[in-house]
PDB file of C-alpha atoms in Angstrom:
ATOM      1  CA  UNK D  12      -6.795  -4.058 -17.447  1.00 43.00           C
ATOM      2  CA  UNK D  13      -4.750  -4.691 -14.561  1.00 49.00           C
ATOM      3  CA  UNK D  14      -2.503  -1.897 -13.023  1.00 53.00           C
ATOM      4  CA  UNK D  15       0.367  -3.941 -14.659  1.00 60.00           C
ATOM      5  CA  UNK D  16      -1.056  -2.674 -17.912  1.00 83.00           C
ATOM      6  CA  UNK D  17       0.147   1.050 -17.027  1.00 90.00           C
ATOM      7  CA  UNK D  18       1.710   2.015 -20.107  1.00 90.00           C
ATOM      8  CA  UNK D  19       5.568   2.514 -18.537  1.00 92.00           C
ATOM      9  CA  UNK D  20       5.622   5.831 -19.211  1.00 94.00           C
ATOM     10  CA  UNK D  21       3.515   6.932 -16.631  1.00 96.00           C
ATOM     11  CA  UNK D  22       5.178   4.465 -13.763  1.00 95.00           C
ATOM     12  CA  UNK D  23       7.441   6.905 -11.198  1.00 96.00           C
ATOM     13  CA  UNK D  24       6.870  10.071  -8.588  1.00 97.00           C
ATOM     14  CA  UNK D  25       5.717  12.917 -10.216  1.00 97.00           C
ATOM     15  CA  UNK D  26       6.235  15.995  -9.140  1.00 97.00           C
ATOM     16  CA  UNK D  27       3.105  18.420  -9.719  1.00 96.00           C
ATOM     17  CA  UNK D  28       4.455  22.271 -10.962  1.00 95.00           C
ATOM     18  CA  UNK D  29       1.213  23.677 -11.831  1.00 92.00           C
ATOM     19  CA  UNK D  30      -2.477  23.449 -11.829  1.00 91.00           C
ATOM     20  CA  UNK D  31      -5.652  25.550 -14.027  1.00 87.00           C
ATOM     21  CA  UNK D  32      -7.703  26.244 -11.125  1.00 80.00           C
ATOM     22  CA  UNK D  33      -6.135  26.522  -7.506  1.00 75.00           C
ATOM     23  CA  UNK D  34      -3.492  28.690  -6.864  1.00 71.00           C
ATOM     24  CA  UNK D  35       0.101  27.582  -7.204  1.00 74.00           C
ATOM     25  CA  UNK D  36       0.885  29.777  -3.889  1.00 76.00           C
ATOM     26  CA  UNK D  37       0.138  26.714  -1.178  1.00 81.00           C
ATOM     27  CA  UNK D  38       0.627  23.580  -3.471  1.00 90.00           C
ATOM     28  CA  UNK D  39       3.307  22.769  -1.447  1.00 90.00           C
ATOM     29  CA  UNK D  40       1.833  23.765   1.909  1.00 90.00           C
ATOM     30  CA  UNK D  41       2.415  20.066   3.423  1.00 91.00           C
ATOM     31  CA  UNK D  42       5.826  19.236   1.338  1.00 92.00           C
ATOM     32  CA  UNK D  43       6.570  19.205  -2.478  1.00 94.00           C
ATOM     33  CA  UNK D  44       3.035  18.901  -4.372  1.00 95.00           C
ATOM     34  CA  UNK D  45       3.929  15.076  -5.644  1.00 97.00           C
ATOM     35  CA  UNK D  46       2.030  12.175  -6.666  1.00 97.00           C
ATOM     36  CA  UNK D  47       3.889   8.661  -6.750  1.00 96.00           C
ATOM     37  CA  UNK D  48       2.537   5.800  -9.721  1.00 96.00           C
ATOM     38  CA  UNK D  49       4.755   2.744  -8.567  1.00 92.00           C
ATOM     39  CA  UNK D  50       1.820   0.001  -8.091  1.00 88.00           C
ATOM     40  CA  UNK D  51       2.386   0.125  -4.124  1.00 88.00           C
ATOM     41  CA  UNK D  52       0.274   2.426  -1.415  1.00 89.00           C
ATOM     42  CA  UNK D  53       0.592   5.123  -4.561  1.00 95.00           C
ATOM     43  CA  UNK D  54      -0.362   9.165  -2.719  1.00 96.00           C
ATOM     44  CA  UNK D  55      -0.950  12.062  -3.632  1.00 96.00           C
ATOM     45  CA  UNK D  56      -0.191  15.259  -1.549  1.00 95.00           C
ATOM     46  CA  UNK D  57      -0.841  18.797  -2.888  1.00 93.00           C
ATOM     47  CA  UNK D  58      -2.123  22.155  -0.780  1.00 91.00           C
ATOM     48  CA  UNK D  59      -3.855  20.427   1.982  1.00 90.00           C
ATOM     49  CA  UNK D  60      -4.510  17.552   1.023  1.00 91.00           C
ATOM     50  CA  UNK D  61      -3.088  14.000   1.669  1.00 95.00           C
ATOM     51  CA  UNK D  62      -4.384  10.975  -0.297  1.00 96.00           C
ATOM     52  CA  UNK D  63      -4.418   7.051  -1.023  1.00 97.00           C
ATOM     53  CA  UNK D  64      -4.650   6.634  -5.309  1.00 97.00           C
ATOM     54  CA  UNK D  65      -5.828   3.829  -7.269  1.00 96.00           C
ATOM     55  CA  UNK D  66      -4.438   4.088 -10.978  1.00 96.00           C
ATOM     56  CA  UNK D  67      -6.074   2.093 -13.469  1.00 95.00           C
ATOM     57  CA  UNK D  68      -5.571   2.184 -17.241  1.00 94.00           C
ATOM     58  CA  UNK D  69      -7.389   3.623 -20.108  1.00 94.00           C
ATOM     59  CA  UNK D  70      -6.654   3.427 -23.683  1.00 92.00           C
ATOM     60  CA  UNK D  71      -4.864   6.854 -23.765  1.00 91.00           C
ATOM     61  CA  UNK D  72      -3.465   7.009 -20.160  1.00 95.00           C
ATOM     62  CA  UNK D  73      -4.904   6.645 -17.271  1.00 96.00           C
ATOM     63  CA  UNK D  74      -7.884   6.675 -14.667  1.00 97.00           C
ATOM     64  CA  UNK D  75      -7.572   7.380 -10.950  1.00 97.00           C
ATOM     65  CA  UNK D  76      -9.713   7.276  -8.058  1.00 97.00           C
ATOM     66  CA  UNK D  77      -8.346   8.797  -4.338  1.00 97.00           C
ATOM     67  CA  UNK D  78      -9.450   9.396  -0.976  1.00 97.00           C
ATOM     68  CA  UNK D  79      -8.067  10.987   2.000  1.00 95.00           C
ATOM     69  CA  UNK D  80      -8.513  14.350   3.532  1.00 93.00           C
ATOM     70  CA  UNK D  81      -7.944  18.371   2.470  1.00 89.00           C
ATOM     71  CA  UNK D  82      -6.980  19.568   6.494  1.00 86.00           C
ATOM     72  CA  UNK D  83      -9.040  17.079   8.808  1.00 85.00           C
ATOM     73  CA  UNK D  84     -11.878  17.030   6.515  1.00 90.00           C
ATOM     74  CA  UNK D  85     -12.949  13.966   4.389  1.00 93.00           C
ATOM     75  CA  UNK D  86     -13.189  13.636   0.617  1.00 94.00           C
ATOM     76  CA  UNK D  87     -12.161  11.558  -2.031  1.00 97.00           C
ATOM     77  CA  UNK D  88     -12.882  11.768  -6.002  1.00 97.00           C
ATOM     78  CA  UNK D  89     -11.226  11.060  -9.829  1.00 97.00           C
ATOM     79  CA  UNK D  90      -8.867  12.150 -12.484  1.00 97.00           C
ATOM     80  CA  UNK D  91      -7.006  11.756 -15.291  1.00 97.00           C
ATOM     81  CA  UNK D  92      -3.556  11.026 -16.491  1.00 96.00           C
ATOM     82  CA  UNK D  93      -1.096  11.024 -19.664  1.00 96.00           C
ATOM     83  CA  UNK D  94       2.197  11.599 -20.342  1.00 95.00           C
ATOM     84  CA  UNK D  95       2.891  14.550 -23.065  1.00 95.00           C
ATOM     85  CA  UNK D  96       5.077  14.407 -25.958  1.00 95.00           C
ATOM     86  CA  UNK D  97       6.831  16.885 -23.550  1.00 97.00           C
ATOM     87  CA  UNK D  98       8.215  14.840 -21.301  1.00 96.00           C
ATOM     88  CA  UNK D  99       5.456  15.758 -18.662  1.00 97.00           C
ATOM     89  CA  UNK D 100       2.404  14.046 -16.930  1.00 97.00           C
ATOM     90  CA  UNK D 101      -0.991  16.307 -18.105  1.00 97.00           C
ATOM     91  CA  UNK D 102      -3.794  15.197 -15.936  1.00 96.00           C
ATOM     92  CA  UNK D 103      -7.164  16.450 -14.275  1.00 96.00           C
ATOM     93  CA  UNK D 104      -8.134  15.821 -10.594  1.00 95.00           C
ATOM     94  CA  UNK D 105     -12.149  16.493  -9.350  1.00 95.00           C
ATOM     95  CA  UNK D 106     -13.274  16.491  -5.950  1.00 92.00           C
ATOM     96  CA  UNK D 107     -16.348  14.253  -6.005  1.00 93.00           C
ATOM     97  CA  UNK D 108     -19.390  16.556  -6.018  1.00 89.00           C
ATOM     98  CA  UNK D 109     -16.738  19.563  -6.330  1.00 88.00           C
ATOM     99  CA  UNK D 110     -14.645  21.688  -8.326  1.00 88.00           C
ATOM    100  CA  UNK D 111     -11.545  20.153 -10.736  1.00 89.00           C
ATOM    101  CA  UNK D 112      -8.499  20.936 -12.364  1.00 91.00           C
ATOM    102  CA  UNK D 113      -6.277  20.110 -15.113  1.00 92.00           C
ATOM    103  CA  UNK D 114      -2.419  20.150 -13.275  1.00 95.00           C
ATOM    104  CA  UNK D 115       1.021  19.745 -14.900  1.00 96.00           C
ATOM    105  CA  UNK D 116       4.219  17.199 -13.627  1.00 97.00           C
ATOM    106  CA  UNK D 117       7.100  16.543 -13.867  1.00 98.00           C
ATOM    107  CA  UNK D 118       9.610  13.502 -12.939  1.00 97.00           C
ATOM    108  CA  UNK D 119      11.039  13.292 -10.091  1.00 97.00           C
ATOM    109  CA  UNK D 120      13.029  11.605  -7.287  1.00 95.00           C
ATOM    110  CA  UNK D 121      11.112   9.616  -4.584  1.00 93.00           C
ATOM    111  CA  UNK D 122      11.174  11.973  -1.270  1.00 92.00           C
ATOM    112  CA  UNK D 123      13.630  11.288   1.136  1.00 90.00           C
ATOM    113  CA  UNK D 124      10.348  11.711   4.086  1.00 87.00           C
ATOM    114  CA  UNK D 125       7.151   9.438   3.432  1.00 85.00           C
ATOM    115  CA  UNK D 126       4.108  11.057   2.235  1.00 88.00           C
ATOM    116  CA  UNK D 127       2.282  11.030   5.507  1.00 86.00           C
ATOM    117  CA  UNK D 128      -1.568   8.980   6.073  1.00 86.00           C
ATOM    118  CA  UNK D 129      -4.283  11.383   5.894  1.00 88.00           C
ATOM    119  CA  UNK D 130      -5.233  12.455   9.152  1.00 81.00           C
ATOM    120  CA  UNK D 131      -9.048  11.230  10.313  1.00 75.00           C
ATOM    121  CA  UNK D 132     -11.349  13.395  11.382  1.00 63.00           C
ATOM    122  CA  UNK D 133     -10.438  12.502  14.946  1.00 64.00           C
ATOM    123  CA  UNK D 134      -7.245  13.421  14.933  1.00 60.00           C
ATOM    124  CA  UNK D 135      -8.500  16.763  14.626  1.00 60.00           C
ATOM    125  CA  UNK D 136      -9.876  16.749  18.599  1.00 57.00           C
ATOM    126  CA  UNK D 137      -6.516  15.130  19.718  1.00 60.00           C
ATOM    127  CA  UNK D 138      -4.429  17.021  21.653  1.00 57.00           C
ATOM    128  CA  UNK D 139      -1.128  17.793  20.125  1.00 53.00           C
ATOM    129  CA  UNK D 140       0.620  18.359  23.757  1.00 53.00           C
TER     130      UNK D 140
END
């Protein structure tokens, strides 16, 4: 299967509105919590996480891997997605060697400001003034 085999209902921009394990307060710390599934430079932003996402079709939806940074700490993980009968995206995200959470997302429009690249560890030590 290639990314072009992805169910058309999954494509687009998704606003993460709820997680099962992580508090909703702070979900939008870096801007609206968003997952893009466009097939081009897909991204994930929620809490203090900025990540690149690679989505692949599965029999019942899609799976994804992600690589990015929580603040300046490099992290990666995996996840799964399916389009619900309620028109929402239902998924699970796992941090490698750490915890996981389910999430629910609603369809949204592309943000006017692009989602920033994840910072590198070196950025932590760069002077900001």
